[in-house]
CSV table of C-alpha atoms in Angstrom, one decimal:
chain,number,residue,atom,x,y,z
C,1,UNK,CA,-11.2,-40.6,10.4
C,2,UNK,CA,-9.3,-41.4,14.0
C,3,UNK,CA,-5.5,-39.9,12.9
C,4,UNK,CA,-3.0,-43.3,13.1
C,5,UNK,CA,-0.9,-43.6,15.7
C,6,UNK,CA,2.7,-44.1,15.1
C,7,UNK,CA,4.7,-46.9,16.8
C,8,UNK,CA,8.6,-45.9,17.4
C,9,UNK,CA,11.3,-46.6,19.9
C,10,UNK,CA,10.7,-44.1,22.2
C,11,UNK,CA,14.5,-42.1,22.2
C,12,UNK,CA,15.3,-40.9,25.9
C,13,UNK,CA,18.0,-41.7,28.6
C,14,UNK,CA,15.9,-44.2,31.4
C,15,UNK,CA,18.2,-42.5,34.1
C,16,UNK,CA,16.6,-39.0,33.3
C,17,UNK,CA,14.5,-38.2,36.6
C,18,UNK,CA,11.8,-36.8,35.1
C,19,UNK,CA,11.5,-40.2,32.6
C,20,UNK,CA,11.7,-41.8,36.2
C,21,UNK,CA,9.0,-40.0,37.6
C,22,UNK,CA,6.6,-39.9,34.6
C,23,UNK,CA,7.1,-44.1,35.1
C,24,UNK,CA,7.0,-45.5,38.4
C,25,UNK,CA,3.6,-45.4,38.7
C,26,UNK,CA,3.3,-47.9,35.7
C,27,UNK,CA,5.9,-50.0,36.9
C,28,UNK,CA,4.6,-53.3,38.3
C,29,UNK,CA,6.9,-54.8,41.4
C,30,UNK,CA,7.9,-58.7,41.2
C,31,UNK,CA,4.6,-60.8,42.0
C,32,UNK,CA,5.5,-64.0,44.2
C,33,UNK,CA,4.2,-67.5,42.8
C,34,UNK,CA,0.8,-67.4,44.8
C,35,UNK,CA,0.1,-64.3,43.4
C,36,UNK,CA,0.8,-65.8,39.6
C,37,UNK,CA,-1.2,-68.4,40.0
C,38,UNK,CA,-4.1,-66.3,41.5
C,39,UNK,CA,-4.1,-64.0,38.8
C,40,UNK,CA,-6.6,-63.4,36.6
C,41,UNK,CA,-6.0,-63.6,33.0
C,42,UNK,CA,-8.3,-63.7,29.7
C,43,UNK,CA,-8.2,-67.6,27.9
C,44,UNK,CA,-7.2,-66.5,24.5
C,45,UNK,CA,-9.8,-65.8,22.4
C,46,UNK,CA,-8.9,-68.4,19.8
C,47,UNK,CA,-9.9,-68.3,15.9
C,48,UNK,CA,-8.3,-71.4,14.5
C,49,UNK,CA,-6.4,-74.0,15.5
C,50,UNK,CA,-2.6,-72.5,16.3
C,51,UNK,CA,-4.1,-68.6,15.7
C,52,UNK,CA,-5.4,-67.1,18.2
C,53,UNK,CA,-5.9,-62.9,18.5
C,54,UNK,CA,-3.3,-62.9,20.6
C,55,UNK,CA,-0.7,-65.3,18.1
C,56,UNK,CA,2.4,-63.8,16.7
C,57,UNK,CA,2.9,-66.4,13.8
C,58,UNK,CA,6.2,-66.6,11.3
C,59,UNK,CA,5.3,-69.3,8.4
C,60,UNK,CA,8.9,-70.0,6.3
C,61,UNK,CA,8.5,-71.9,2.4
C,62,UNK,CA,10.6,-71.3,0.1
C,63,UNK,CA,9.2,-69.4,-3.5
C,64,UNK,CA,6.5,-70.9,-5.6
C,65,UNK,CA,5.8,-73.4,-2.5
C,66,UNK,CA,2.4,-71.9,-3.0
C,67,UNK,CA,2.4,-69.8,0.3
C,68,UNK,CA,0.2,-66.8,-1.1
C,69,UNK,CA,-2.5,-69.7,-2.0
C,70,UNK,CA,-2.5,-71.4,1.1
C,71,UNK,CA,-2.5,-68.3,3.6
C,72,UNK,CA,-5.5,-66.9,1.1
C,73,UNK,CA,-7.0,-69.9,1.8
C,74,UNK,CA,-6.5,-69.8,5.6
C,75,UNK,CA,-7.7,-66.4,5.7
C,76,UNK,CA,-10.9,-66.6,3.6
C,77,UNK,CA,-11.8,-69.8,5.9
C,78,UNK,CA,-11.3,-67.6,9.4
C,79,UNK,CA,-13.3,-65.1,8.0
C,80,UNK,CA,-16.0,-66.9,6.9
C,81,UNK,CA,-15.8,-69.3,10.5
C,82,UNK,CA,-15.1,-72.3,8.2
C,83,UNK,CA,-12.7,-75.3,9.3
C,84,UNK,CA,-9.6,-75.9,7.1
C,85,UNK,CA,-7.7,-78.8,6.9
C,86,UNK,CA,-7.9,-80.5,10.5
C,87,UNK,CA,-8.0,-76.7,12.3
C,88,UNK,CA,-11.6,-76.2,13.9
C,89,UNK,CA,-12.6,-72.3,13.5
C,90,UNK,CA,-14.4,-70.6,16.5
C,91,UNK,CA,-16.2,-67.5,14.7
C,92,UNK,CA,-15.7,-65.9,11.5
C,93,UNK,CA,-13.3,-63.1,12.4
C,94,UNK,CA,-12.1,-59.4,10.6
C,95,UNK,CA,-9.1,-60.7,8.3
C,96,UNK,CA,-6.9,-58.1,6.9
C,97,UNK,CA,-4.7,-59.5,4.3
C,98,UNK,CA,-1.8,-56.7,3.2
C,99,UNK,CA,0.0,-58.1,-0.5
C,100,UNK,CA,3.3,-56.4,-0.9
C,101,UNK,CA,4.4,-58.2,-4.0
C,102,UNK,CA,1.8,-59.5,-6.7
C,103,UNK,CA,0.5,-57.5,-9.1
C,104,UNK,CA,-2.9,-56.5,-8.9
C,105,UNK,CA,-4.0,-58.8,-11.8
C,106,UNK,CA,-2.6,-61.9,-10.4
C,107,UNK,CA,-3.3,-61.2,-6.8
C,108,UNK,CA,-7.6,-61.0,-8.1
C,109,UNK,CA,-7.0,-64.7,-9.8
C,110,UNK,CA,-5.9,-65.6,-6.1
C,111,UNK,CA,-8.8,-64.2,-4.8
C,112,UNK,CA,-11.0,-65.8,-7.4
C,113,UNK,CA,-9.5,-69.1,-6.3
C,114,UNK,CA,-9.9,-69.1,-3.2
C,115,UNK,CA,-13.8,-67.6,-2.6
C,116,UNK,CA,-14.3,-71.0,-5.4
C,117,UNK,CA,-13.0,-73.4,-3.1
C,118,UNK,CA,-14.6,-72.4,-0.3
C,119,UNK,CA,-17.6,-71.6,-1.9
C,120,UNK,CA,-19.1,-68.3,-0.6
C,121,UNK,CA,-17.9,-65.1,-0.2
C,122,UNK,CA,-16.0,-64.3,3.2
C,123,UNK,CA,-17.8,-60.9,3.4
C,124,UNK,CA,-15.4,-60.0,6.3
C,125,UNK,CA,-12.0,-60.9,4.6
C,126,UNK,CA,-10.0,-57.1,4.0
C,127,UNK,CA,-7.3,-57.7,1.3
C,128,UNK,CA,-5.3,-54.7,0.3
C,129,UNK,CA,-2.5,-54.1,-2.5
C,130,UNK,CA,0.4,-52.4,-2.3
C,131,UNK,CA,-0.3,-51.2,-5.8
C,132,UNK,CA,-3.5,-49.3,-4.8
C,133,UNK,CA,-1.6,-47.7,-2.3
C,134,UNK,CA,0.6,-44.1,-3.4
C,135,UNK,CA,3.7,-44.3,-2.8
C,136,UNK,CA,3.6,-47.5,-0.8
C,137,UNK,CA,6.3,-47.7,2.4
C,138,UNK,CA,7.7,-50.1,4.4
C,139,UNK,CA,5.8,-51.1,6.9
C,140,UNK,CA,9.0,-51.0,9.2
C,141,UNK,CA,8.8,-47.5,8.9
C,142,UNK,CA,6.6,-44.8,10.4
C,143,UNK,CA,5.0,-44.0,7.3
C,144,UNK,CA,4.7,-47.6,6.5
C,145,UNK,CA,3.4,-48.4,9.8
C,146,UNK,CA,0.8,-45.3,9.2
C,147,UNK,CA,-0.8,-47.0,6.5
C,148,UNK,CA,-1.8,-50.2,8.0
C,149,UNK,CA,-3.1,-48.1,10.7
C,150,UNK,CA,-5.4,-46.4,8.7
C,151,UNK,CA,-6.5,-50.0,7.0
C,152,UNK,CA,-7.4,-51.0,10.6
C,153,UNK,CA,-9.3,-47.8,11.4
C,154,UNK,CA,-11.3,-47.7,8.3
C,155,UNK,CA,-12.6,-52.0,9.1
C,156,UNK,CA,-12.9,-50.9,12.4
C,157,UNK,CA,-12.2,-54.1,14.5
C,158,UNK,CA,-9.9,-56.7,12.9
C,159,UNK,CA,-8.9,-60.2,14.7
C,160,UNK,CA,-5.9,-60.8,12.4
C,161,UNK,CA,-3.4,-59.7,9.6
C,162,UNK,CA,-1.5,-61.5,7.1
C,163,UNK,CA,1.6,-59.9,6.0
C,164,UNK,CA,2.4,-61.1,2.9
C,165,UNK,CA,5.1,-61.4,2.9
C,166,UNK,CA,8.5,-59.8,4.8
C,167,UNK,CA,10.8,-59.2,2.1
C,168,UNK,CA,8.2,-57.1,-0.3
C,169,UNK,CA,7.0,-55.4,2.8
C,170,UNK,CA,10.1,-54.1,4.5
C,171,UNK,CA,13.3,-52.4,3.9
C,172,UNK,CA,16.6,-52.9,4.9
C,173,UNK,CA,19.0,-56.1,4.7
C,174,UNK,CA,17.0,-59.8,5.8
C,175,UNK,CA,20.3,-60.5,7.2
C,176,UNK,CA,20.3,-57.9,9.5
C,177,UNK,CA,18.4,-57.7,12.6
C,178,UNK,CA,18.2,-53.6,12.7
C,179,UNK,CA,15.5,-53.8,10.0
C,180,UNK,CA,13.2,-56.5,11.8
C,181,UNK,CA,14.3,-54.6,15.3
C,182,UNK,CA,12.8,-51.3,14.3
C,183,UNK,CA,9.2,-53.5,13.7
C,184,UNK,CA,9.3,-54.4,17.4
C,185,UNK,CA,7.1,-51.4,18.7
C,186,UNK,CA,4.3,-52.2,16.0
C,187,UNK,CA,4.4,-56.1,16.1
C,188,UNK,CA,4.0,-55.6,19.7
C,189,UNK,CA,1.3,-52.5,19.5
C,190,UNK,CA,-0.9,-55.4,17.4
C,191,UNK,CA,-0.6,-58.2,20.4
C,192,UNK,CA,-1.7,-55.4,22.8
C,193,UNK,CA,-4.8,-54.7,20.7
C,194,UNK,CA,-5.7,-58.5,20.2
C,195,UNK,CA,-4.6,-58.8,16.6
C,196,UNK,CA,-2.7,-62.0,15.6
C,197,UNK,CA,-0.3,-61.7,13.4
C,198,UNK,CA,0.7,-64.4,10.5
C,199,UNK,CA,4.0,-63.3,8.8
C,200,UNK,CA,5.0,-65.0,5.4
C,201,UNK,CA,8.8,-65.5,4.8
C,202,UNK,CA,10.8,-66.9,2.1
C,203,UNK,CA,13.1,-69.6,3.1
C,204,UNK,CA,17.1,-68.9,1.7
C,205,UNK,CA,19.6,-71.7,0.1
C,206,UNK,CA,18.8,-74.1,3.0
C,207,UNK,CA,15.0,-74.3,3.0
C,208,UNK,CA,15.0,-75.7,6.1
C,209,UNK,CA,14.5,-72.6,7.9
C,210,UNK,CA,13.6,-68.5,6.8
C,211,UNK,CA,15.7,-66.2,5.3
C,212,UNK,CA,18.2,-64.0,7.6
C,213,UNK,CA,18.6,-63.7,11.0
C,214,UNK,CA,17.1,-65.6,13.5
C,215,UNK,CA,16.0,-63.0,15.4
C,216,UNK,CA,12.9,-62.7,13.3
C,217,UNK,CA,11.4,-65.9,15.2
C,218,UNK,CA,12.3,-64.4,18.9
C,219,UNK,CA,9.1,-62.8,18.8
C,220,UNK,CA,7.0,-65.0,17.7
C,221,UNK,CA,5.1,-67.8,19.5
C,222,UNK,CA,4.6,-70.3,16.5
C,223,UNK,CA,7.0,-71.1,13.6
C,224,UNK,CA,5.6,-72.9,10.7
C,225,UNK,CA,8.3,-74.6,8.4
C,226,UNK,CA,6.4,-75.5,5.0
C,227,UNK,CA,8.8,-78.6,2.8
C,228,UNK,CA,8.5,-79.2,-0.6
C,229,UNK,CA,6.6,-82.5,-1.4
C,230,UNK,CA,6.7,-83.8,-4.9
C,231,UNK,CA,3.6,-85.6,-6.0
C,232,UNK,CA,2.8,-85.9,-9.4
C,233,UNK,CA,-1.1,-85.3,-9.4
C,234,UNK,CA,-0.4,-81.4,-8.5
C,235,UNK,CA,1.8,-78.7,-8.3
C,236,UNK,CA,1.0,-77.4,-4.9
C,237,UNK,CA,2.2,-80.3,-1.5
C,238,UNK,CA,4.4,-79.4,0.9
C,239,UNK,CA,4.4,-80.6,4.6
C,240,UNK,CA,4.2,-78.1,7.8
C,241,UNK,CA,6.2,-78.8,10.9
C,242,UNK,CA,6.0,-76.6,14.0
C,243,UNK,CA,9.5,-76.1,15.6
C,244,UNK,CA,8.4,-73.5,18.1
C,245,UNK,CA,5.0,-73.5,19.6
C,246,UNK,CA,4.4,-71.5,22.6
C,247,UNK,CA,1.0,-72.6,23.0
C,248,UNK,CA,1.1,-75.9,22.2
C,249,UNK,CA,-0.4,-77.9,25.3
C,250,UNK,CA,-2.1,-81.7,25.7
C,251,UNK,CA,-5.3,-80.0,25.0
C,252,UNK,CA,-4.1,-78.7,22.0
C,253,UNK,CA,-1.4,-80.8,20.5
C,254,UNK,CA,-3.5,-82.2,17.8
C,255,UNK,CA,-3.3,-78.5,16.4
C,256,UNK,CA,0.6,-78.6,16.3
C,257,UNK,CA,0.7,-82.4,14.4
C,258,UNK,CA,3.2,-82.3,11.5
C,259,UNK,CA,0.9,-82.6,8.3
C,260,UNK,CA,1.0,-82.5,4.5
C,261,UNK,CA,-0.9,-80.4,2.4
C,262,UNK,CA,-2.0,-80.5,-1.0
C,263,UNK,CA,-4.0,-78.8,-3.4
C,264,UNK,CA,-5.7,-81.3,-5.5
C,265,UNK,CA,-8.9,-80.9,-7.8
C,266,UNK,CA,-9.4,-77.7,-6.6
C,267,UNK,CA,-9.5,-78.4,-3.2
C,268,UNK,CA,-7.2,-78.6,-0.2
C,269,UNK,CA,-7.0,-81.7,1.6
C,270,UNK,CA,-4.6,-83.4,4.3
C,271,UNK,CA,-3.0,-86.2,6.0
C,272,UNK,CA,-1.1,-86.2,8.8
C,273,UNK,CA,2.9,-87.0,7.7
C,274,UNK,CA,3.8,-90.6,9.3
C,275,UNK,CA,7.3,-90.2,9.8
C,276,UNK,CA,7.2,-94.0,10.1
C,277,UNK,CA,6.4,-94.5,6.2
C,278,UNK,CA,8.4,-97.4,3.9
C,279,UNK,CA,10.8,-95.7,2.0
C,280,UNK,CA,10.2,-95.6,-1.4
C,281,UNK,CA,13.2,-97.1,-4.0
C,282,UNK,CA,16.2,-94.8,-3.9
C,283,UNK,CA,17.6,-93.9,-7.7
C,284,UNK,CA,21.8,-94.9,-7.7
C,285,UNK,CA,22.8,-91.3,-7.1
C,286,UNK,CA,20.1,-90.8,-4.0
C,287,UNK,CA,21.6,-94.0,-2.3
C,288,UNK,CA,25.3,-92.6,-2.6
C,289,UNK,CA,23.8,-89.4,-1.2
C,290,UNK,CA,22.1,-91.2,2.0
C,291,UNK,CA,25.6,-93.3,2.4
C,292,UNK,CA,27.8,-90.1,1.9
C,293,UNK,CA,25.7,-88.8,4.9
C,294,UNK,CA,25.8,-91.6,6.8
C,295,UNK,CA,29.6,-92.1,6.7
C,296,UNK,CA,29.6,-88.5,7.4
C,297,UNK,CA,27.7,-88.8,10.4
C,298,UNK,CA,29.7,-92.0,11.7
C,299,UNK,CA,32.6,-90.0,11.0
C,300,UNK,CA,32.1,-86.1,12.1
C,301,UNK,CA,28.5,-85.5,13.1
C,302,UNK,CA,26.7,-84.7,16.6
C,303,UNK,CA,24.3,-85.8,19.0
C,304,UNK,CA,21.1,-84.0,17.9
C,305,UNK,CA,21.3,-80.3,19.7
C,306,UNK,CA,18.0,-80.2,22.5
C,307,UNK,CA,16.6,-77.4,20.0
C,308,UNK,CA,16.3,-80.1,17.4
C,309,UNK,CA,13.7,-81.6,20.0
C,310,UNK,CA,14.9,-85.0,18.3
C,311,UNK,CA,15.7,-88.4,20.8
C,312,UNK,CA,19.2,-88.3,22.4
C,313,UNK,CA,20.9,-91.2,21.0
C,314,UNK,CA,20.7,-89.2,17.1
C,315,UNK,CA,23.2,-88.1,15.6
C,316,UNK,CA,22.9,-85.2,12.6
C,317,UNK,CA,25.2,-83.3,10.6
C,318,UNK,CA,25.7,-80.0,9.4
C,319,UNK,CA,23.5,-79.5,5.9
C,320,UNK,CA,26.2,-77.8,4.2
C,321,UNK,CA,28.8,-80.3,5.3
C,322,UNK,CA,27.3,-82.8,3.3
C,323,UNK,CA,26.2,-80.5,0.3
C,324,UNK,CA,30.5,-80.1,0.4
C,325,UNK,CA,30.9,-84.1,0.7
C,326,UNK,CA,28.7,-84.9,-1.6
C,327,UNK,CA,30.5,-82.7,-4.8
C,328,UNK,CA,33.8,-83.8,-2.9
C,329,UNK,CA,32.9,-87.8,-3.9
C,330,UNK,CA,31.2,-87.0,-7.4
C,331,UNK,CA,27.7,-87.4,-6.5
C,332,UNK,CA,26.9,-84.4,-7.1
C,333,UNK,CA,28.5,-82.9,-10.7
C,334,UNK,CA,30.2,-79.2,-9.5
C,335,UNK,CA,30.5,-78.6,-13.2
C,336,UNK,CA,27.1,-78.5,-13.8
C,337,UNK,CA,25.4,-75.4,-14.8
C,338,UNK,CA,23.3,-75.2,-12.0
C,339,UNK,CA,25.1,-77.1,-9.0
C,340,UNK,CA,22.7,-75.4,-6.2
C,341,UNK,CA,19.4,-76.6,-8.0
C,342,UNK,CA,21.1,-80.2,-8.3
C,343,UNK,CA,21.6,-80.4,-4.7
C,344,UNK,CA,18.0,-78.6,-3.8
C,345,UNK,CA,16.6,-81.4,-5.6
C,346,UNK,CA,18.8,-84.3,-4.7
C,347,UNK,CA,17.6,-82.9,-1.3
C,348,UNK,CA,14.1,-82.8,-1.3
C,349,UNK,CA,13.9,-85.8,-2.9
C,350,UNK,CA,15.2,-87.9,-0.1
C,351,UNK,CA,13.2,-85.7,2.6
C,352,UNK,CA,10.2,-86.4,0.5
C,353,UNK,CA,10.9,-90.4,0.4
C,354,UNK,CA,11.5,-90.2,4.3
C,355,UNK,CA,15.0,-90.8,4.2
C,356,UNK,CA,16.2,-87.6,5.6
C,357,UNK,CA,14.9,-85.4,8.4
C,358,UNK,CA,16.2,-81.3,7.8
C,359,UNK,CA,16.0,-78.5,10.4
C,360,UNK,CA,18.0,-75.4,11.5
C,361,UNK,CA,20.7,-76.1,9.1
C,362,UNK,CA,20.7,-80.0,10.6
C,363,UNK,CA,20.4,-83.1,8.5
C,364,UNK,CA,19.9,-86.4,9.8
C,365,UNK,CA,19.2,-90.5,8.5
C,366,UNK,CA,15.6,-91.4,9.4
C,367,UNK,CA,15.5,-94.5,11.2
C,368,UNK,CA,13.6,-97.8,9.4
């Protein structure tokens, strides 16, 4: 077996001569316009909609969203060249799919699920346990790095890995960018091999955007934000948004379209989310909630930020802001015994009926 090779921050002083020397022949001199647009670069070799072998893809949803189910399901459809949801696949493709949290029980009743639904067995679908592997590390690590280096040299090609997800599968504090720095030399290492790369996060208090720092989306070229639906014929709906897409182009724009997902029957279906919907009837205490923020908007709030990619003329408040107003007018009961699930569902209500819009810590009133 081909011994791994380790990815680390190569420790040495750029001002050493001899670092100098061993380098200038790799370095590549600024390249005028004429010769960018003459240059010849591979189309990337696409496998499904947004994921391509060249992606570096963050998806954020908070726990028991049903992430695990729907990126087994993505997977299991690239590897057997299938379509899902409104994504065309271009070939089956080598998926490695690395579980650092289920146990080994509950992640083969996944798998069960999802060769059912799609109904054939995706023969080159790789799924590995961090309970079959001794002494399991971090894979932002050496060691940890080591042993998804010896899971690719074993399938011998692979087009893609799901991490599944951050937290189980490194060390180190979420908030802090030295943990998700030190992962820089191997996330980048895949990209130059042609490996996309589909990172599951948990989202935090505001489930509006991942856990931690920020940083962890730098890197990446596509950011998938997964919301809570609530629909009573299943247990699994939630709605994906894209707020960063590198790639997204005319061509491809259809790929990038805000949709909501569900698992229902046994199957996963679709529609594309019309942020022009009727709202549905508000309950006494949600129409207090959507005045409180609009007097608070009136009042205190912003034009929408140019990151929020929303028209000029709207104005948005901070989220915690108005989880403060609301307990400030009564609302909201700060007495209760659980005060943070009373405003996560007061929340995702109204973002459910279409009376709220949420990103990056912003809140905002939907226009009729």
């Amino acid at each position: 077996m081909t011994k791994p090779k380790l990815y680390c921050v190569e420790k040495i002083d750029a001002r050493d001569s001899d670092y100098q020397d061993r380098h200038d022949e790799d370095q590549q001199p600024p390249m005028t316009i004429d010769s960018w647009i003459e240059r010849d670069l591979s189309p990337p070799d696409i496998l499904m909609g947004p994921f391509s072998t060249s992606s570096r893809v963050i998806l954020n949803a908070e726990t028991g969203l049903g992430k695990t189910n729907f990126a087994l399901a993505l997977s299991a459809h690239i590897a057997a060249g299938r379509d899902f949801l409104h994504w065309k696949c271009k070939r089956p493709a080598n998926v490695l799919f690395i579980d650092g949290e289920m146990s080994r029980r509950v992640l083969r009743d996944r798998i069960k699920d999802a060769v059912r639904r799609i109904g054939k067995t995706p023969t080159q679908l790789y799924i590995l346990s961090h309970e079959d592997v001794h002494d399991f590390q971090p894979i932002n690590t050496p060691a940890g790095a080591a042993i998804v280096e010896r899971q690719i040299a074993r399938i011998g090609k692979v087009d893609m890995i799901v991490f599944d997800n951050i937290m189980s599968l490194t060390s180190g504090d979420l908030k802090d960018e030295e943990s998700w720095k030190s992962l820089q030399p191997f996330i980048r290492s895949l990209t130059a091999r042609n490996i996309s790369q589909l990172w599951i996060h948990h989202t935090g208090y505001d489930a509006s955007h991942g856990y931690g720092t920020k940083t962890r989306e730098w890197a990446m070229d596509t950011v998938i934000q997964a919301s809570k639906i609530n629909r009573p014929d299943t247990d699994i709906s939630f709605s994906l948004s894209f707020p960063k897409a590198r790639e997204r182009s005319p061509a491809n724009r259809a790929d990038y379209q805000d949709i909501n997902v569900a698992l229902v029957r046994d199957q996963w279906s679709y529609d594309a989310a019309d942020r022009t919907a009727t709202k549905q009837k508000l309950s006494t205490k949600q129409t207090l909630a959507r005045n409180t923020l609009s007097d608070l908007v009136n009042e205190s709030g912003m034009l929408a930020p140019g990151s929020l990619k929303l028209p000029p003329s709207v104005r948005v408040a901070k989220l915690d802001d108005w989880r403060v107003e609301l307990f400030s007018r009564g609302v909201l009961d700060a007495e209760s015994k659980n005060p943070r699930t009373d405003f996560a569902r007061l929340k995702d209500a109204l973002q459910a009926k279409n009376v709220v819009g949420l990103r990056s810590g912003y809140i905002w009133l939907i226009a009729k």
